[in-house]
Short mmCIF file of N, CA and C in Angstrom, two decimals:
data_model
loop_
_atom_site.label_atom_id
_atom_site.label_comp_id
_atom_site.label_asym_id
_atom_site.label_seq_id
_atom_site.Cartn_x
_atom_site.Cartn_y
_atom_site.Cartn_z
N MET A 22 0.53 -1.06 -0.02
CA MET A 22 0.39 0.29 -0.10
C MET A 22 0.84 1.21 0.14
N PRO A 23 0.20 2.13 -1.05
CA PRO A 23 1.07 3.46 -0.55
C PRO A 23 1.14 4.23 1.00
N HIS A 24 2.14 5.10 0.61
CA HIS A 24 2.64 5.91 2.16
C HIS A 24 2.58 7.02 1.54
N CYS A 25 2.10 8.54 2.79
CA CYS A 25 2.32 9.26 2.16
C CYS A 25 3.21 10.13 2.09
N GLU A 26 3.33 10.87 1.07
CA GLU A 26 5.03 11.36 0.85
C GLU A 26 5.49 12.17 2.21
N ASN A 27 4.35 13.29 2.73
CA ASN A 27 4.47 14.23 3.82
C ASN A 27 5.24 13.61 5.19
N CYS A 28 3.95 12.44 5.55
CA CYS A 28 4.12 12.03 6.93
C CYS A 28 4.28 10.12 6.96
N GLY A 29 4.49 9.72 6.27
CA GLY A 29 4.91 8.84 5.90
C GLY A 29 3.44 6.90 6.20
N THR A 30 2.93 8.02 6.57
CA THR A 30 1.40 7.15 7.01
C THR A 30 0.53 6.19 5.93
N LYS A 31 0.70 4.76 6.37
CA LYS A 31 0.88 3.72 5.61
C LYS A 31 -0.94 4.06 5.39
N TRP A 32 -1.54 4.41 4.10
CA TRP A 32 -2.95 4.19 3.73
C TRP A 32 -3.95 3.24 3.33
N SER A 33 -5.07 3.01 3.71
CA SER A 33 -5.78 1.77 3.79
C SER A 33 -6.07 1.53 2.10
N TRP A 34 -6.89 0.04 1.82
CA TRP A 34 -7.19 -0.04 0.79
C TRP A 34 -8.60 0.87 0.52
N LYS A 35 -9.29 0.58 1.06
CA LYS A 35 -10.42 1.97 0.93
C LYS A 35 -9.84 3.34 0.87
N GLY A 36 -9.09 3.97 1.41
CA GLY A 36 -8.54 5.07 1.05
C GLY A 36 -8.10 5.43 -0.45
N VAL A 37 -6.87 4.64 -0.56
CA VAL A 37 -6.50 4.72 -2.20
C VAL A 37 -7.54 4.20 -3.31
N MET A 38 -8.27 3.36 -2.72
CA MET A 38 -9.30 3.31 -3.53
C MET A 38 -10.46 4.87 -4.03
N LYS A 39 -11.16 5.66 -3.16
CA LYS A 39 -11.37 6.86 -3.21
C LYS A 39 -10.80 7.62 -3.70
N LEU A 40 -9.20 7.64 -3.49
CA LEU A 40 -7.87 8.91 -3.93
C LEU A 40 -7.95 8.06 -5.48
N SER A 41 -8.39 7.19 -5.88
CA SER A 41 -8.20 6.43 -7.29
C SER A 41 -9.32 7.48 -8.17
N PHE A 42 -10.50 6.88 -7.93
CA PHE A 42 -12.00 7.48 -8.47
C PHE A 42 -11.91 9.23 -8.31
N LYS A 43 -11.05 9.82 -7.56
CA LYS A 43 -11.58 11.51 -7.16
C LYS A 43 -10.41 11.94 -7.84
N GLY A 44 -8.93 11.33 -7.61
CA GLY A 44 -8.25 11.86 -8.08
C GLY A 44 -6.85 12.89 -7.47
N LYS A 45 -8.09 12.79 -6.07
CA LYS A 45 -7.02 13.91 -5.06
C LYS A 45 -7.71 13.73 -4.04
N LYS A 46 -6.79 13.21 -2.85
CA LYS A 46 -7.40 13.01 -1.44
C LYS A 46 -6.78 13.71 -0.28
N GLU A 47 -7.17 13.94 0.88
CA GLU A 47 -6.28 14.24 2.31
C GLU A 47 -5.59 13.28 2.71
N CYS A 48 -4.75 13.34 3.41
CA CYS A 48 -3.93 12.39 3.93
C CYS A 48 -5.05 12.30 5.20
N PRO A 49 -5.05 10.98 5.53
CA PRO A 49 -6.07 10.43 6.98
C PRO A 49 -5.13 11.39 8.29
N ASN A 50 -3.94 11.45 8.30
CA ASN A 50 -2.76 11.10 9.15
C ASN A 50 -2.73 13.23 9.55
N CYS A 51 -1.77 13.65 8.27
CA CYS A 51 -1.66 15.13 8.20
C CYS A 51 -2.66 16.05 7.56
N GLN A 52 -3.33 15.66 6.98
CA GLN A 52 -4.55 16.37 6.46
C GLN A 52 -3.42 17.30 5.19
N LYS A 53 -2.81 16.55 4.94
CA LYS A 53 -1.96 17.34 3.56
C LYS A 53 -2.76 16.21 2.52
N ARG A 54 -2.93 17.59 1.08
CA ARG A 54 -4.14 16.91 -0.40
C ARG A 54 -2.39 15.83 -0.65
N GLN A 55 -2.74 14.80 -0.80
CA GLN A 55 -2.45 13.32 -1.84
C GLN A 55 -2.73 13.26 -2.92
N TYR A 56 -1.56 13.11 -4.50
CA TYR A 56 -2.55 12.71 -5.68
C TYR A 56 -1.33 11.28 -6.16
N ILE A 57 -2.16 10.75 -6.55
CA ILE A 57 -1.81 9.42 -7.20
C ILE A 57 -0.29 10.13 -8.41
N SER A 58 0.78 9.74 -8.21
CA SER A 58 2.12 9.93 -8.72
C SER A 58 1.85 9.62 -9.97
N THR A 59 2.09 10.46 -11.24
CA THR A 59 2.07 10.13 -12.68
C THR A 59 2.45 8.92 -13.21
N ARG A 60 3.62 8.75 -13.38
CA ARG A 60 4.43 7.28 -12.74
C ARG A 60 3.69 6.05 -12.91
N SER A 61 2.89 6.25 -11.66
CA SER A 61 2.33 5.16 -11.22
C SER A 61 0.81 4.72 -11.64
N ASN A 62 0.40 6.24 -12.17
CA ASN A 62 -1.32 6.14 -12.62
C ASN A 62 -0.58 5.45 -14.35
N PHE A 63 0.32 5.76 -15.06
CA PHE A 63 0.57 5.21 -16.44
C PHE A 63 1.17 3.62 -16.16
N TRP A 64 1.32 3.18 -15.18
CA TRP A 64 1.78 2.33 -15.38
C TRP A 64 0.09 1.05 -14.81
N VAL A 65 -0.37 1.51 -14.00
CA VAL A 65 -1.70 0.75 -13.66
C VAL A 65 -2.34 0.67 -14.83
N THR A 66 -2.85 2.18 -15.00
CA THR A 66 -3.49 2.15 -16.68
C THR A 66 -2.87 0.82 -17.53
N PHE A 67 -1.38 0.59 -18.08
CA PHE A 67 -0.66 -0.13 -19.04
C PHE A 67 -1.27 -1.28 -18.75
N PHE A 68 -0.94 -1.83 -17.45
CA PHE A 68 -1.31 -3.37 -16.69
C PHE A 68 -2.80 -3.20 -16.97
N ILE A 69 -3.77 -2.66 -17.00
CA ILE A 69 -5.41 -2.57 -17.14
C ILE A 69 -5.16 -3.04 -18.38
N SER A 70 -4.97 -2.32 -19.29
CA SER A 70 -5.52 -2.48 -20.61
C SER A 70 -4.29 -3.48 -21.51
N MET A 71 -3.21 -3.57 -21.72
CA MET A 71 -2.09 -4.73 -21.93
C MET A 71 -2.39 -6.09 -21.31
N GLY A 72 -2.53 -6.29 -19.99
CA GLY A 72 -2.67 -7.34 -19.74
C GLY A 72 -4.07 -7.68 -20.09
N PHE A 73 -5.03 -7.08 -20.74
CA PHE A 73 -6.70 -7.54 -20.83
C PHE A 73 -6.56 -7.59 -22.10
N LEU A 74 -6.06 -6.89 -23.38
CA LEU A 74 -6.08 -6.76 -24.82
C LEU A 74 -5.05 -7.53 -25.07
N THR A 75 -3.74 -7.36 -24.76
CA THR A 75 -3.21 -8.39 -25.64
C THR A 75 -3.36 -10.08 -25.70
N PRO A 76 -3.12 -10.75 -24.34
CA PRO A 76 -3.90 -12.06 -24.39
C PRO A 76 -5.71 -12.65 -25.29
N MET A 77 -6.25 -11.66 -24.81
CA MET A 77 -7.67 -11.77 -25.59
C MET A 77 -7.96 -11.47 -27.09
N ASN A 78 -6.63 -10.62 -27.60
CA ASN A 78 -6.76 -10.70 -29.18
C ASN A 78 -5.95 -11.92 -29.74
N VAL A 79 -5.21 -12.65 -29.25
CA VAL A 79 -4.40 -13.39 -29.40
C VAL A 79 -5.37 -14.78 -29.54
N LEU A 80 -6.19 -14.61 -28.49
CA LEU A 80 -6.58 -15.53 -27.94
C LEU A 80 -8.22 -15.72 -29.08
N ARG A 81 -8.70 -14.49 -29.28
CA ARG A 81 -9.44 -13.96 -30.63
C ARG A 81 -9.00 -14.41 -31.88
N TYR A 82 -7.94 -14.33 -32.49
CA TYR A 82 -7.93 -14.17 -33.87
C TYR A 82 -6.68 -15.54 -33.97
N TYR A 83 -6.15 -15.93 -33.09
CA TYR A 83 -5.71 -17.57 -33.52
C TYR A 83 -6.26 -18.29 -33.14
N TYR A 84 -6.95 -18.74 -32.02
CA TYR A 84 -7.51 -19.49 -31.46
C TYR A 84 -9.32 -19.69 -31.92
N GLU A 85 -9.71 -18.80 -32.40
CA GLU A 85 -10.92 -18.14 -32.65
C GLU A 85 -11.95 -18.62 -31.65
N ILE A 86 -11.54 -17.17 -30.34
CA ILE A 86 -12.74 -17.79 -29.43
C ILE A 86 -13.31 -17.05 -29.52
N GLY A 87 -14.78 -16.99 -28.92
CA GLY A 87 -15.98 -16.12 -29.33
C GLY A 87 -16.30 -14.64 -28.69
N TRP A 88 -16.99 -14.01 -28.83
CA TRP A 88 -16.83 -13.03 -28.13
C TRP A 88 -17.48 -13.48 -26.47
N PRO A 89 -18.83 -14.03 -26.43
CA PRO A 89 -19.25 -14.34 -24.94
C PRO A 89 -18.28 -14.25 -24.08
N LEU A 90 -17.08 -15.73 -24.60
CA LEU A 90 -16.45 -16.22 -23.70
C LEU A 90 -15.22 -14.58 -23.01
N ILE A 91 -14.86 -13.88 -24.27
CA ILE A 91 -14.02 -12.89 -24.16
C ILE A 91 -14.72 -11.70 -23.15
N ILE A 92 -16.12 -11.82 -23.42
CA ILE A 92 -16.97 -10.71 -22.57
C ILE A 92 -16.75 -11.29 -21.04
N LEU A 93 -17.13 -12.65 -21.01
CA LEU A 93 -17.09 -13.54 -19.75
C LEU A 93 -14.96 -13.50 -18.96
N GLY A 94 -14.37 -13.34 -19.68
CA GLY A 94 -12.94 -13.19 -19.01
C GLY A 94 -12.59 -11.70 -18.58
N PHE A 95 -13.36 -10.63 -19.61
CA PHE A 95 -13.41 -9.53 -18.68
C PHE A 95 -14.03 -8.87 -18.17
N LEU A 96 -15.13 -9.33 -17.59
CA LEU A 96 -16.18 -9.80 -16.13
C LEU A 96 -15.45 -10.33 -15.08
N ILE A 97 -14.48 -11.59 -15.82
CA ILE A 97 -13.49 -11.45 -14.26
C ILE A 97 -12.11 -10.84 -14.53
N TYR A 98 -11.49 -10.72 -14.93
CA TYR A 98 -10.34 -9.39 -15.31
C TYR A 98 -10.29 -8.33 -14.47
N MET A 99 -11.39 -7.59 -14.92
CA MET A 99 -11.52 -5.74 -14.23
C MET A 99 -11.68 -6.48 -12.91
N PRO A 100 -12.58 -7.28 -12.32
CA PRO A 100 -12.45 -6.59 -10.74
C PRO A 100 -11.43 -6.93 -9.66
N LEU A 101 -10.53 -8.05 -10.58
CA LEU A 101 -8.87 -8.55 -9.75
C LEU A 101 -7.95 -7.21 -10.08
N VAL A 102 -8.39 -6.79 -10.86
CA VAL A 102 -7.36 -5.79 -11.70
C VAL A 102 -7.78 -4.48 -10.46
N LEU A 103 -8.97 -4.24 -10.42
CA LEU A 103 -9.75 -3.12 -9.63
C LEU A 103 -9.11 -3.32 -7.71
N LEU A 104 -8.87 -4.45 -7.80
CA LEU A 104 -8.22 -5.30 -5.95
C LEU A 104 -7.17 -4.82 -6.18
N LEU A 105 -6.55 -5.34 -7.16
CA LEU A 105 -5.21 -5.16 -6.69
C LEU A 105 -4.32 -3.88 -6.90
N ALA A 106 -4.42 -2.91 -7.99
CA ALA A 106 -4.29 -1.77 -8.15
C ALA A 106 -3.85 -0.82 -7.43
N PRO A 107 -4.29 -0.73 -5.68
CA PRO A 107 -4.21 0.21 -4.90
C PRO A 107 -2.51 -0.22 -4.57
N PHE A 108 -2.16 -1.66 -5.04
CA PHE A 108 -0.89 -2.30 -3.96
C PHE A 108 -0.01 -1.27 -4.46
N LEU A 109 -0.16 -0.99 -6.55
CA LEU A 109 0.56 -0.29 -7.08
C LEU A 109 0.87 0.97 -7.32
N TYR A 110 -0.08 1.60 -6.60
CA TYR A 110 0.44 3.18 -6.49
C TYR A 110 1.12 3.45 -5.61
N LYS A 111 2.02 4.91 -6.31
CA LYS A 111 2.40 5.58 -5.45
C LYS A 111 1.63 7.08 -5.16
N LEU A 112 2.08 7.67 -4.38
CA LEU A 112 1.79 8.65 -3.71
C LEU A 112 2.39 10.21 -4.18
N SER A 113 2.05 11.43 -4.41
CA SER A 113 2.69 12.63 -4.54
C SER A 113 2.14 13.89 -4.12
N ASN A 114 2.66 14.50 -3.72
CA ASN A 114 1.98 15.85 -2.93
C ASN A 114 1.38 16.94 -4.08
N THR A 115 2.33 16.81 -5.59
CA THR A 115 1.60 17.55 -6.61
C THR A 115 0.95 16.83 -7.47
N GLY A 116 -0.05 17.13 -7.49
CA GLY A 116 -0.93 16.41 -9.04
C GLY A 116 -0.59 17.15 -10.30
N LYS A 117 -0.06 15.90 -11.44
CA LYS A 117 0.09 16.75 -12.72
C LYS A 117 -0.64 15.83 -13.77
N ARG A 118 -1.02 16.49 -14.77
CA ARG A 118 -1.95 16.46 -15.91
C ARG A 118 -1.15 16.87 -17.12
N PHE A 119 -0.64 15.51 -18.00
CA PHE A 119 0.41 16.48 -19.27
C PHE A 119 1.37 17.06 -18.83
N GLY A 120 2.09 17.07 -17.81
CA GLY A 120 3.11 17.63 -17.51
C GLY A 120 2.63 19.11 -17.05
N LYS A 121 1.82 19.46 -16.50
CA LYS A 121 1.37 20.57 -15.84
C LYS A 121 0.67 20.13 -14.57
N THR A 122 1.39 21.50 -13.54
CA THR A 122 0.65 21.45 -12.26
C THR A 122 -0.46 21.76 -12.12
N VAL A 123 -1.92 20.71 -11.46
CA VAL A 123 -3.03 20.69 -11.24
C VAL A 123 -3.54 21.12 -9.72
N GLU A 124 -4.32 21.65 -9.11
CA GLU A 124 -5.13 21.98 -8.16
C GLU A 124 -6.24 21.31 -7.87
#
């Protein structure tokens, strides 16, 4: 689980999930605003998309698996990724979008 960049407090899974949906959240200990770092946000998005799209495209085109099984695989894969994603996040004191600091 990620730690606050200011005070080092370890965040709970529930707190990190709220942070991932809202984009910013105050630390439960020091009340300083924390953001998900740009690098960890990129890697989580990469693992979500490539971890599903690559195997499903291979299964679809080379093994001719139908769309119902691919949709079922997606419905199983997404909750697993959402459960594990908070373990990959790192926190930052500044929020950046496209290289610019946001508040």
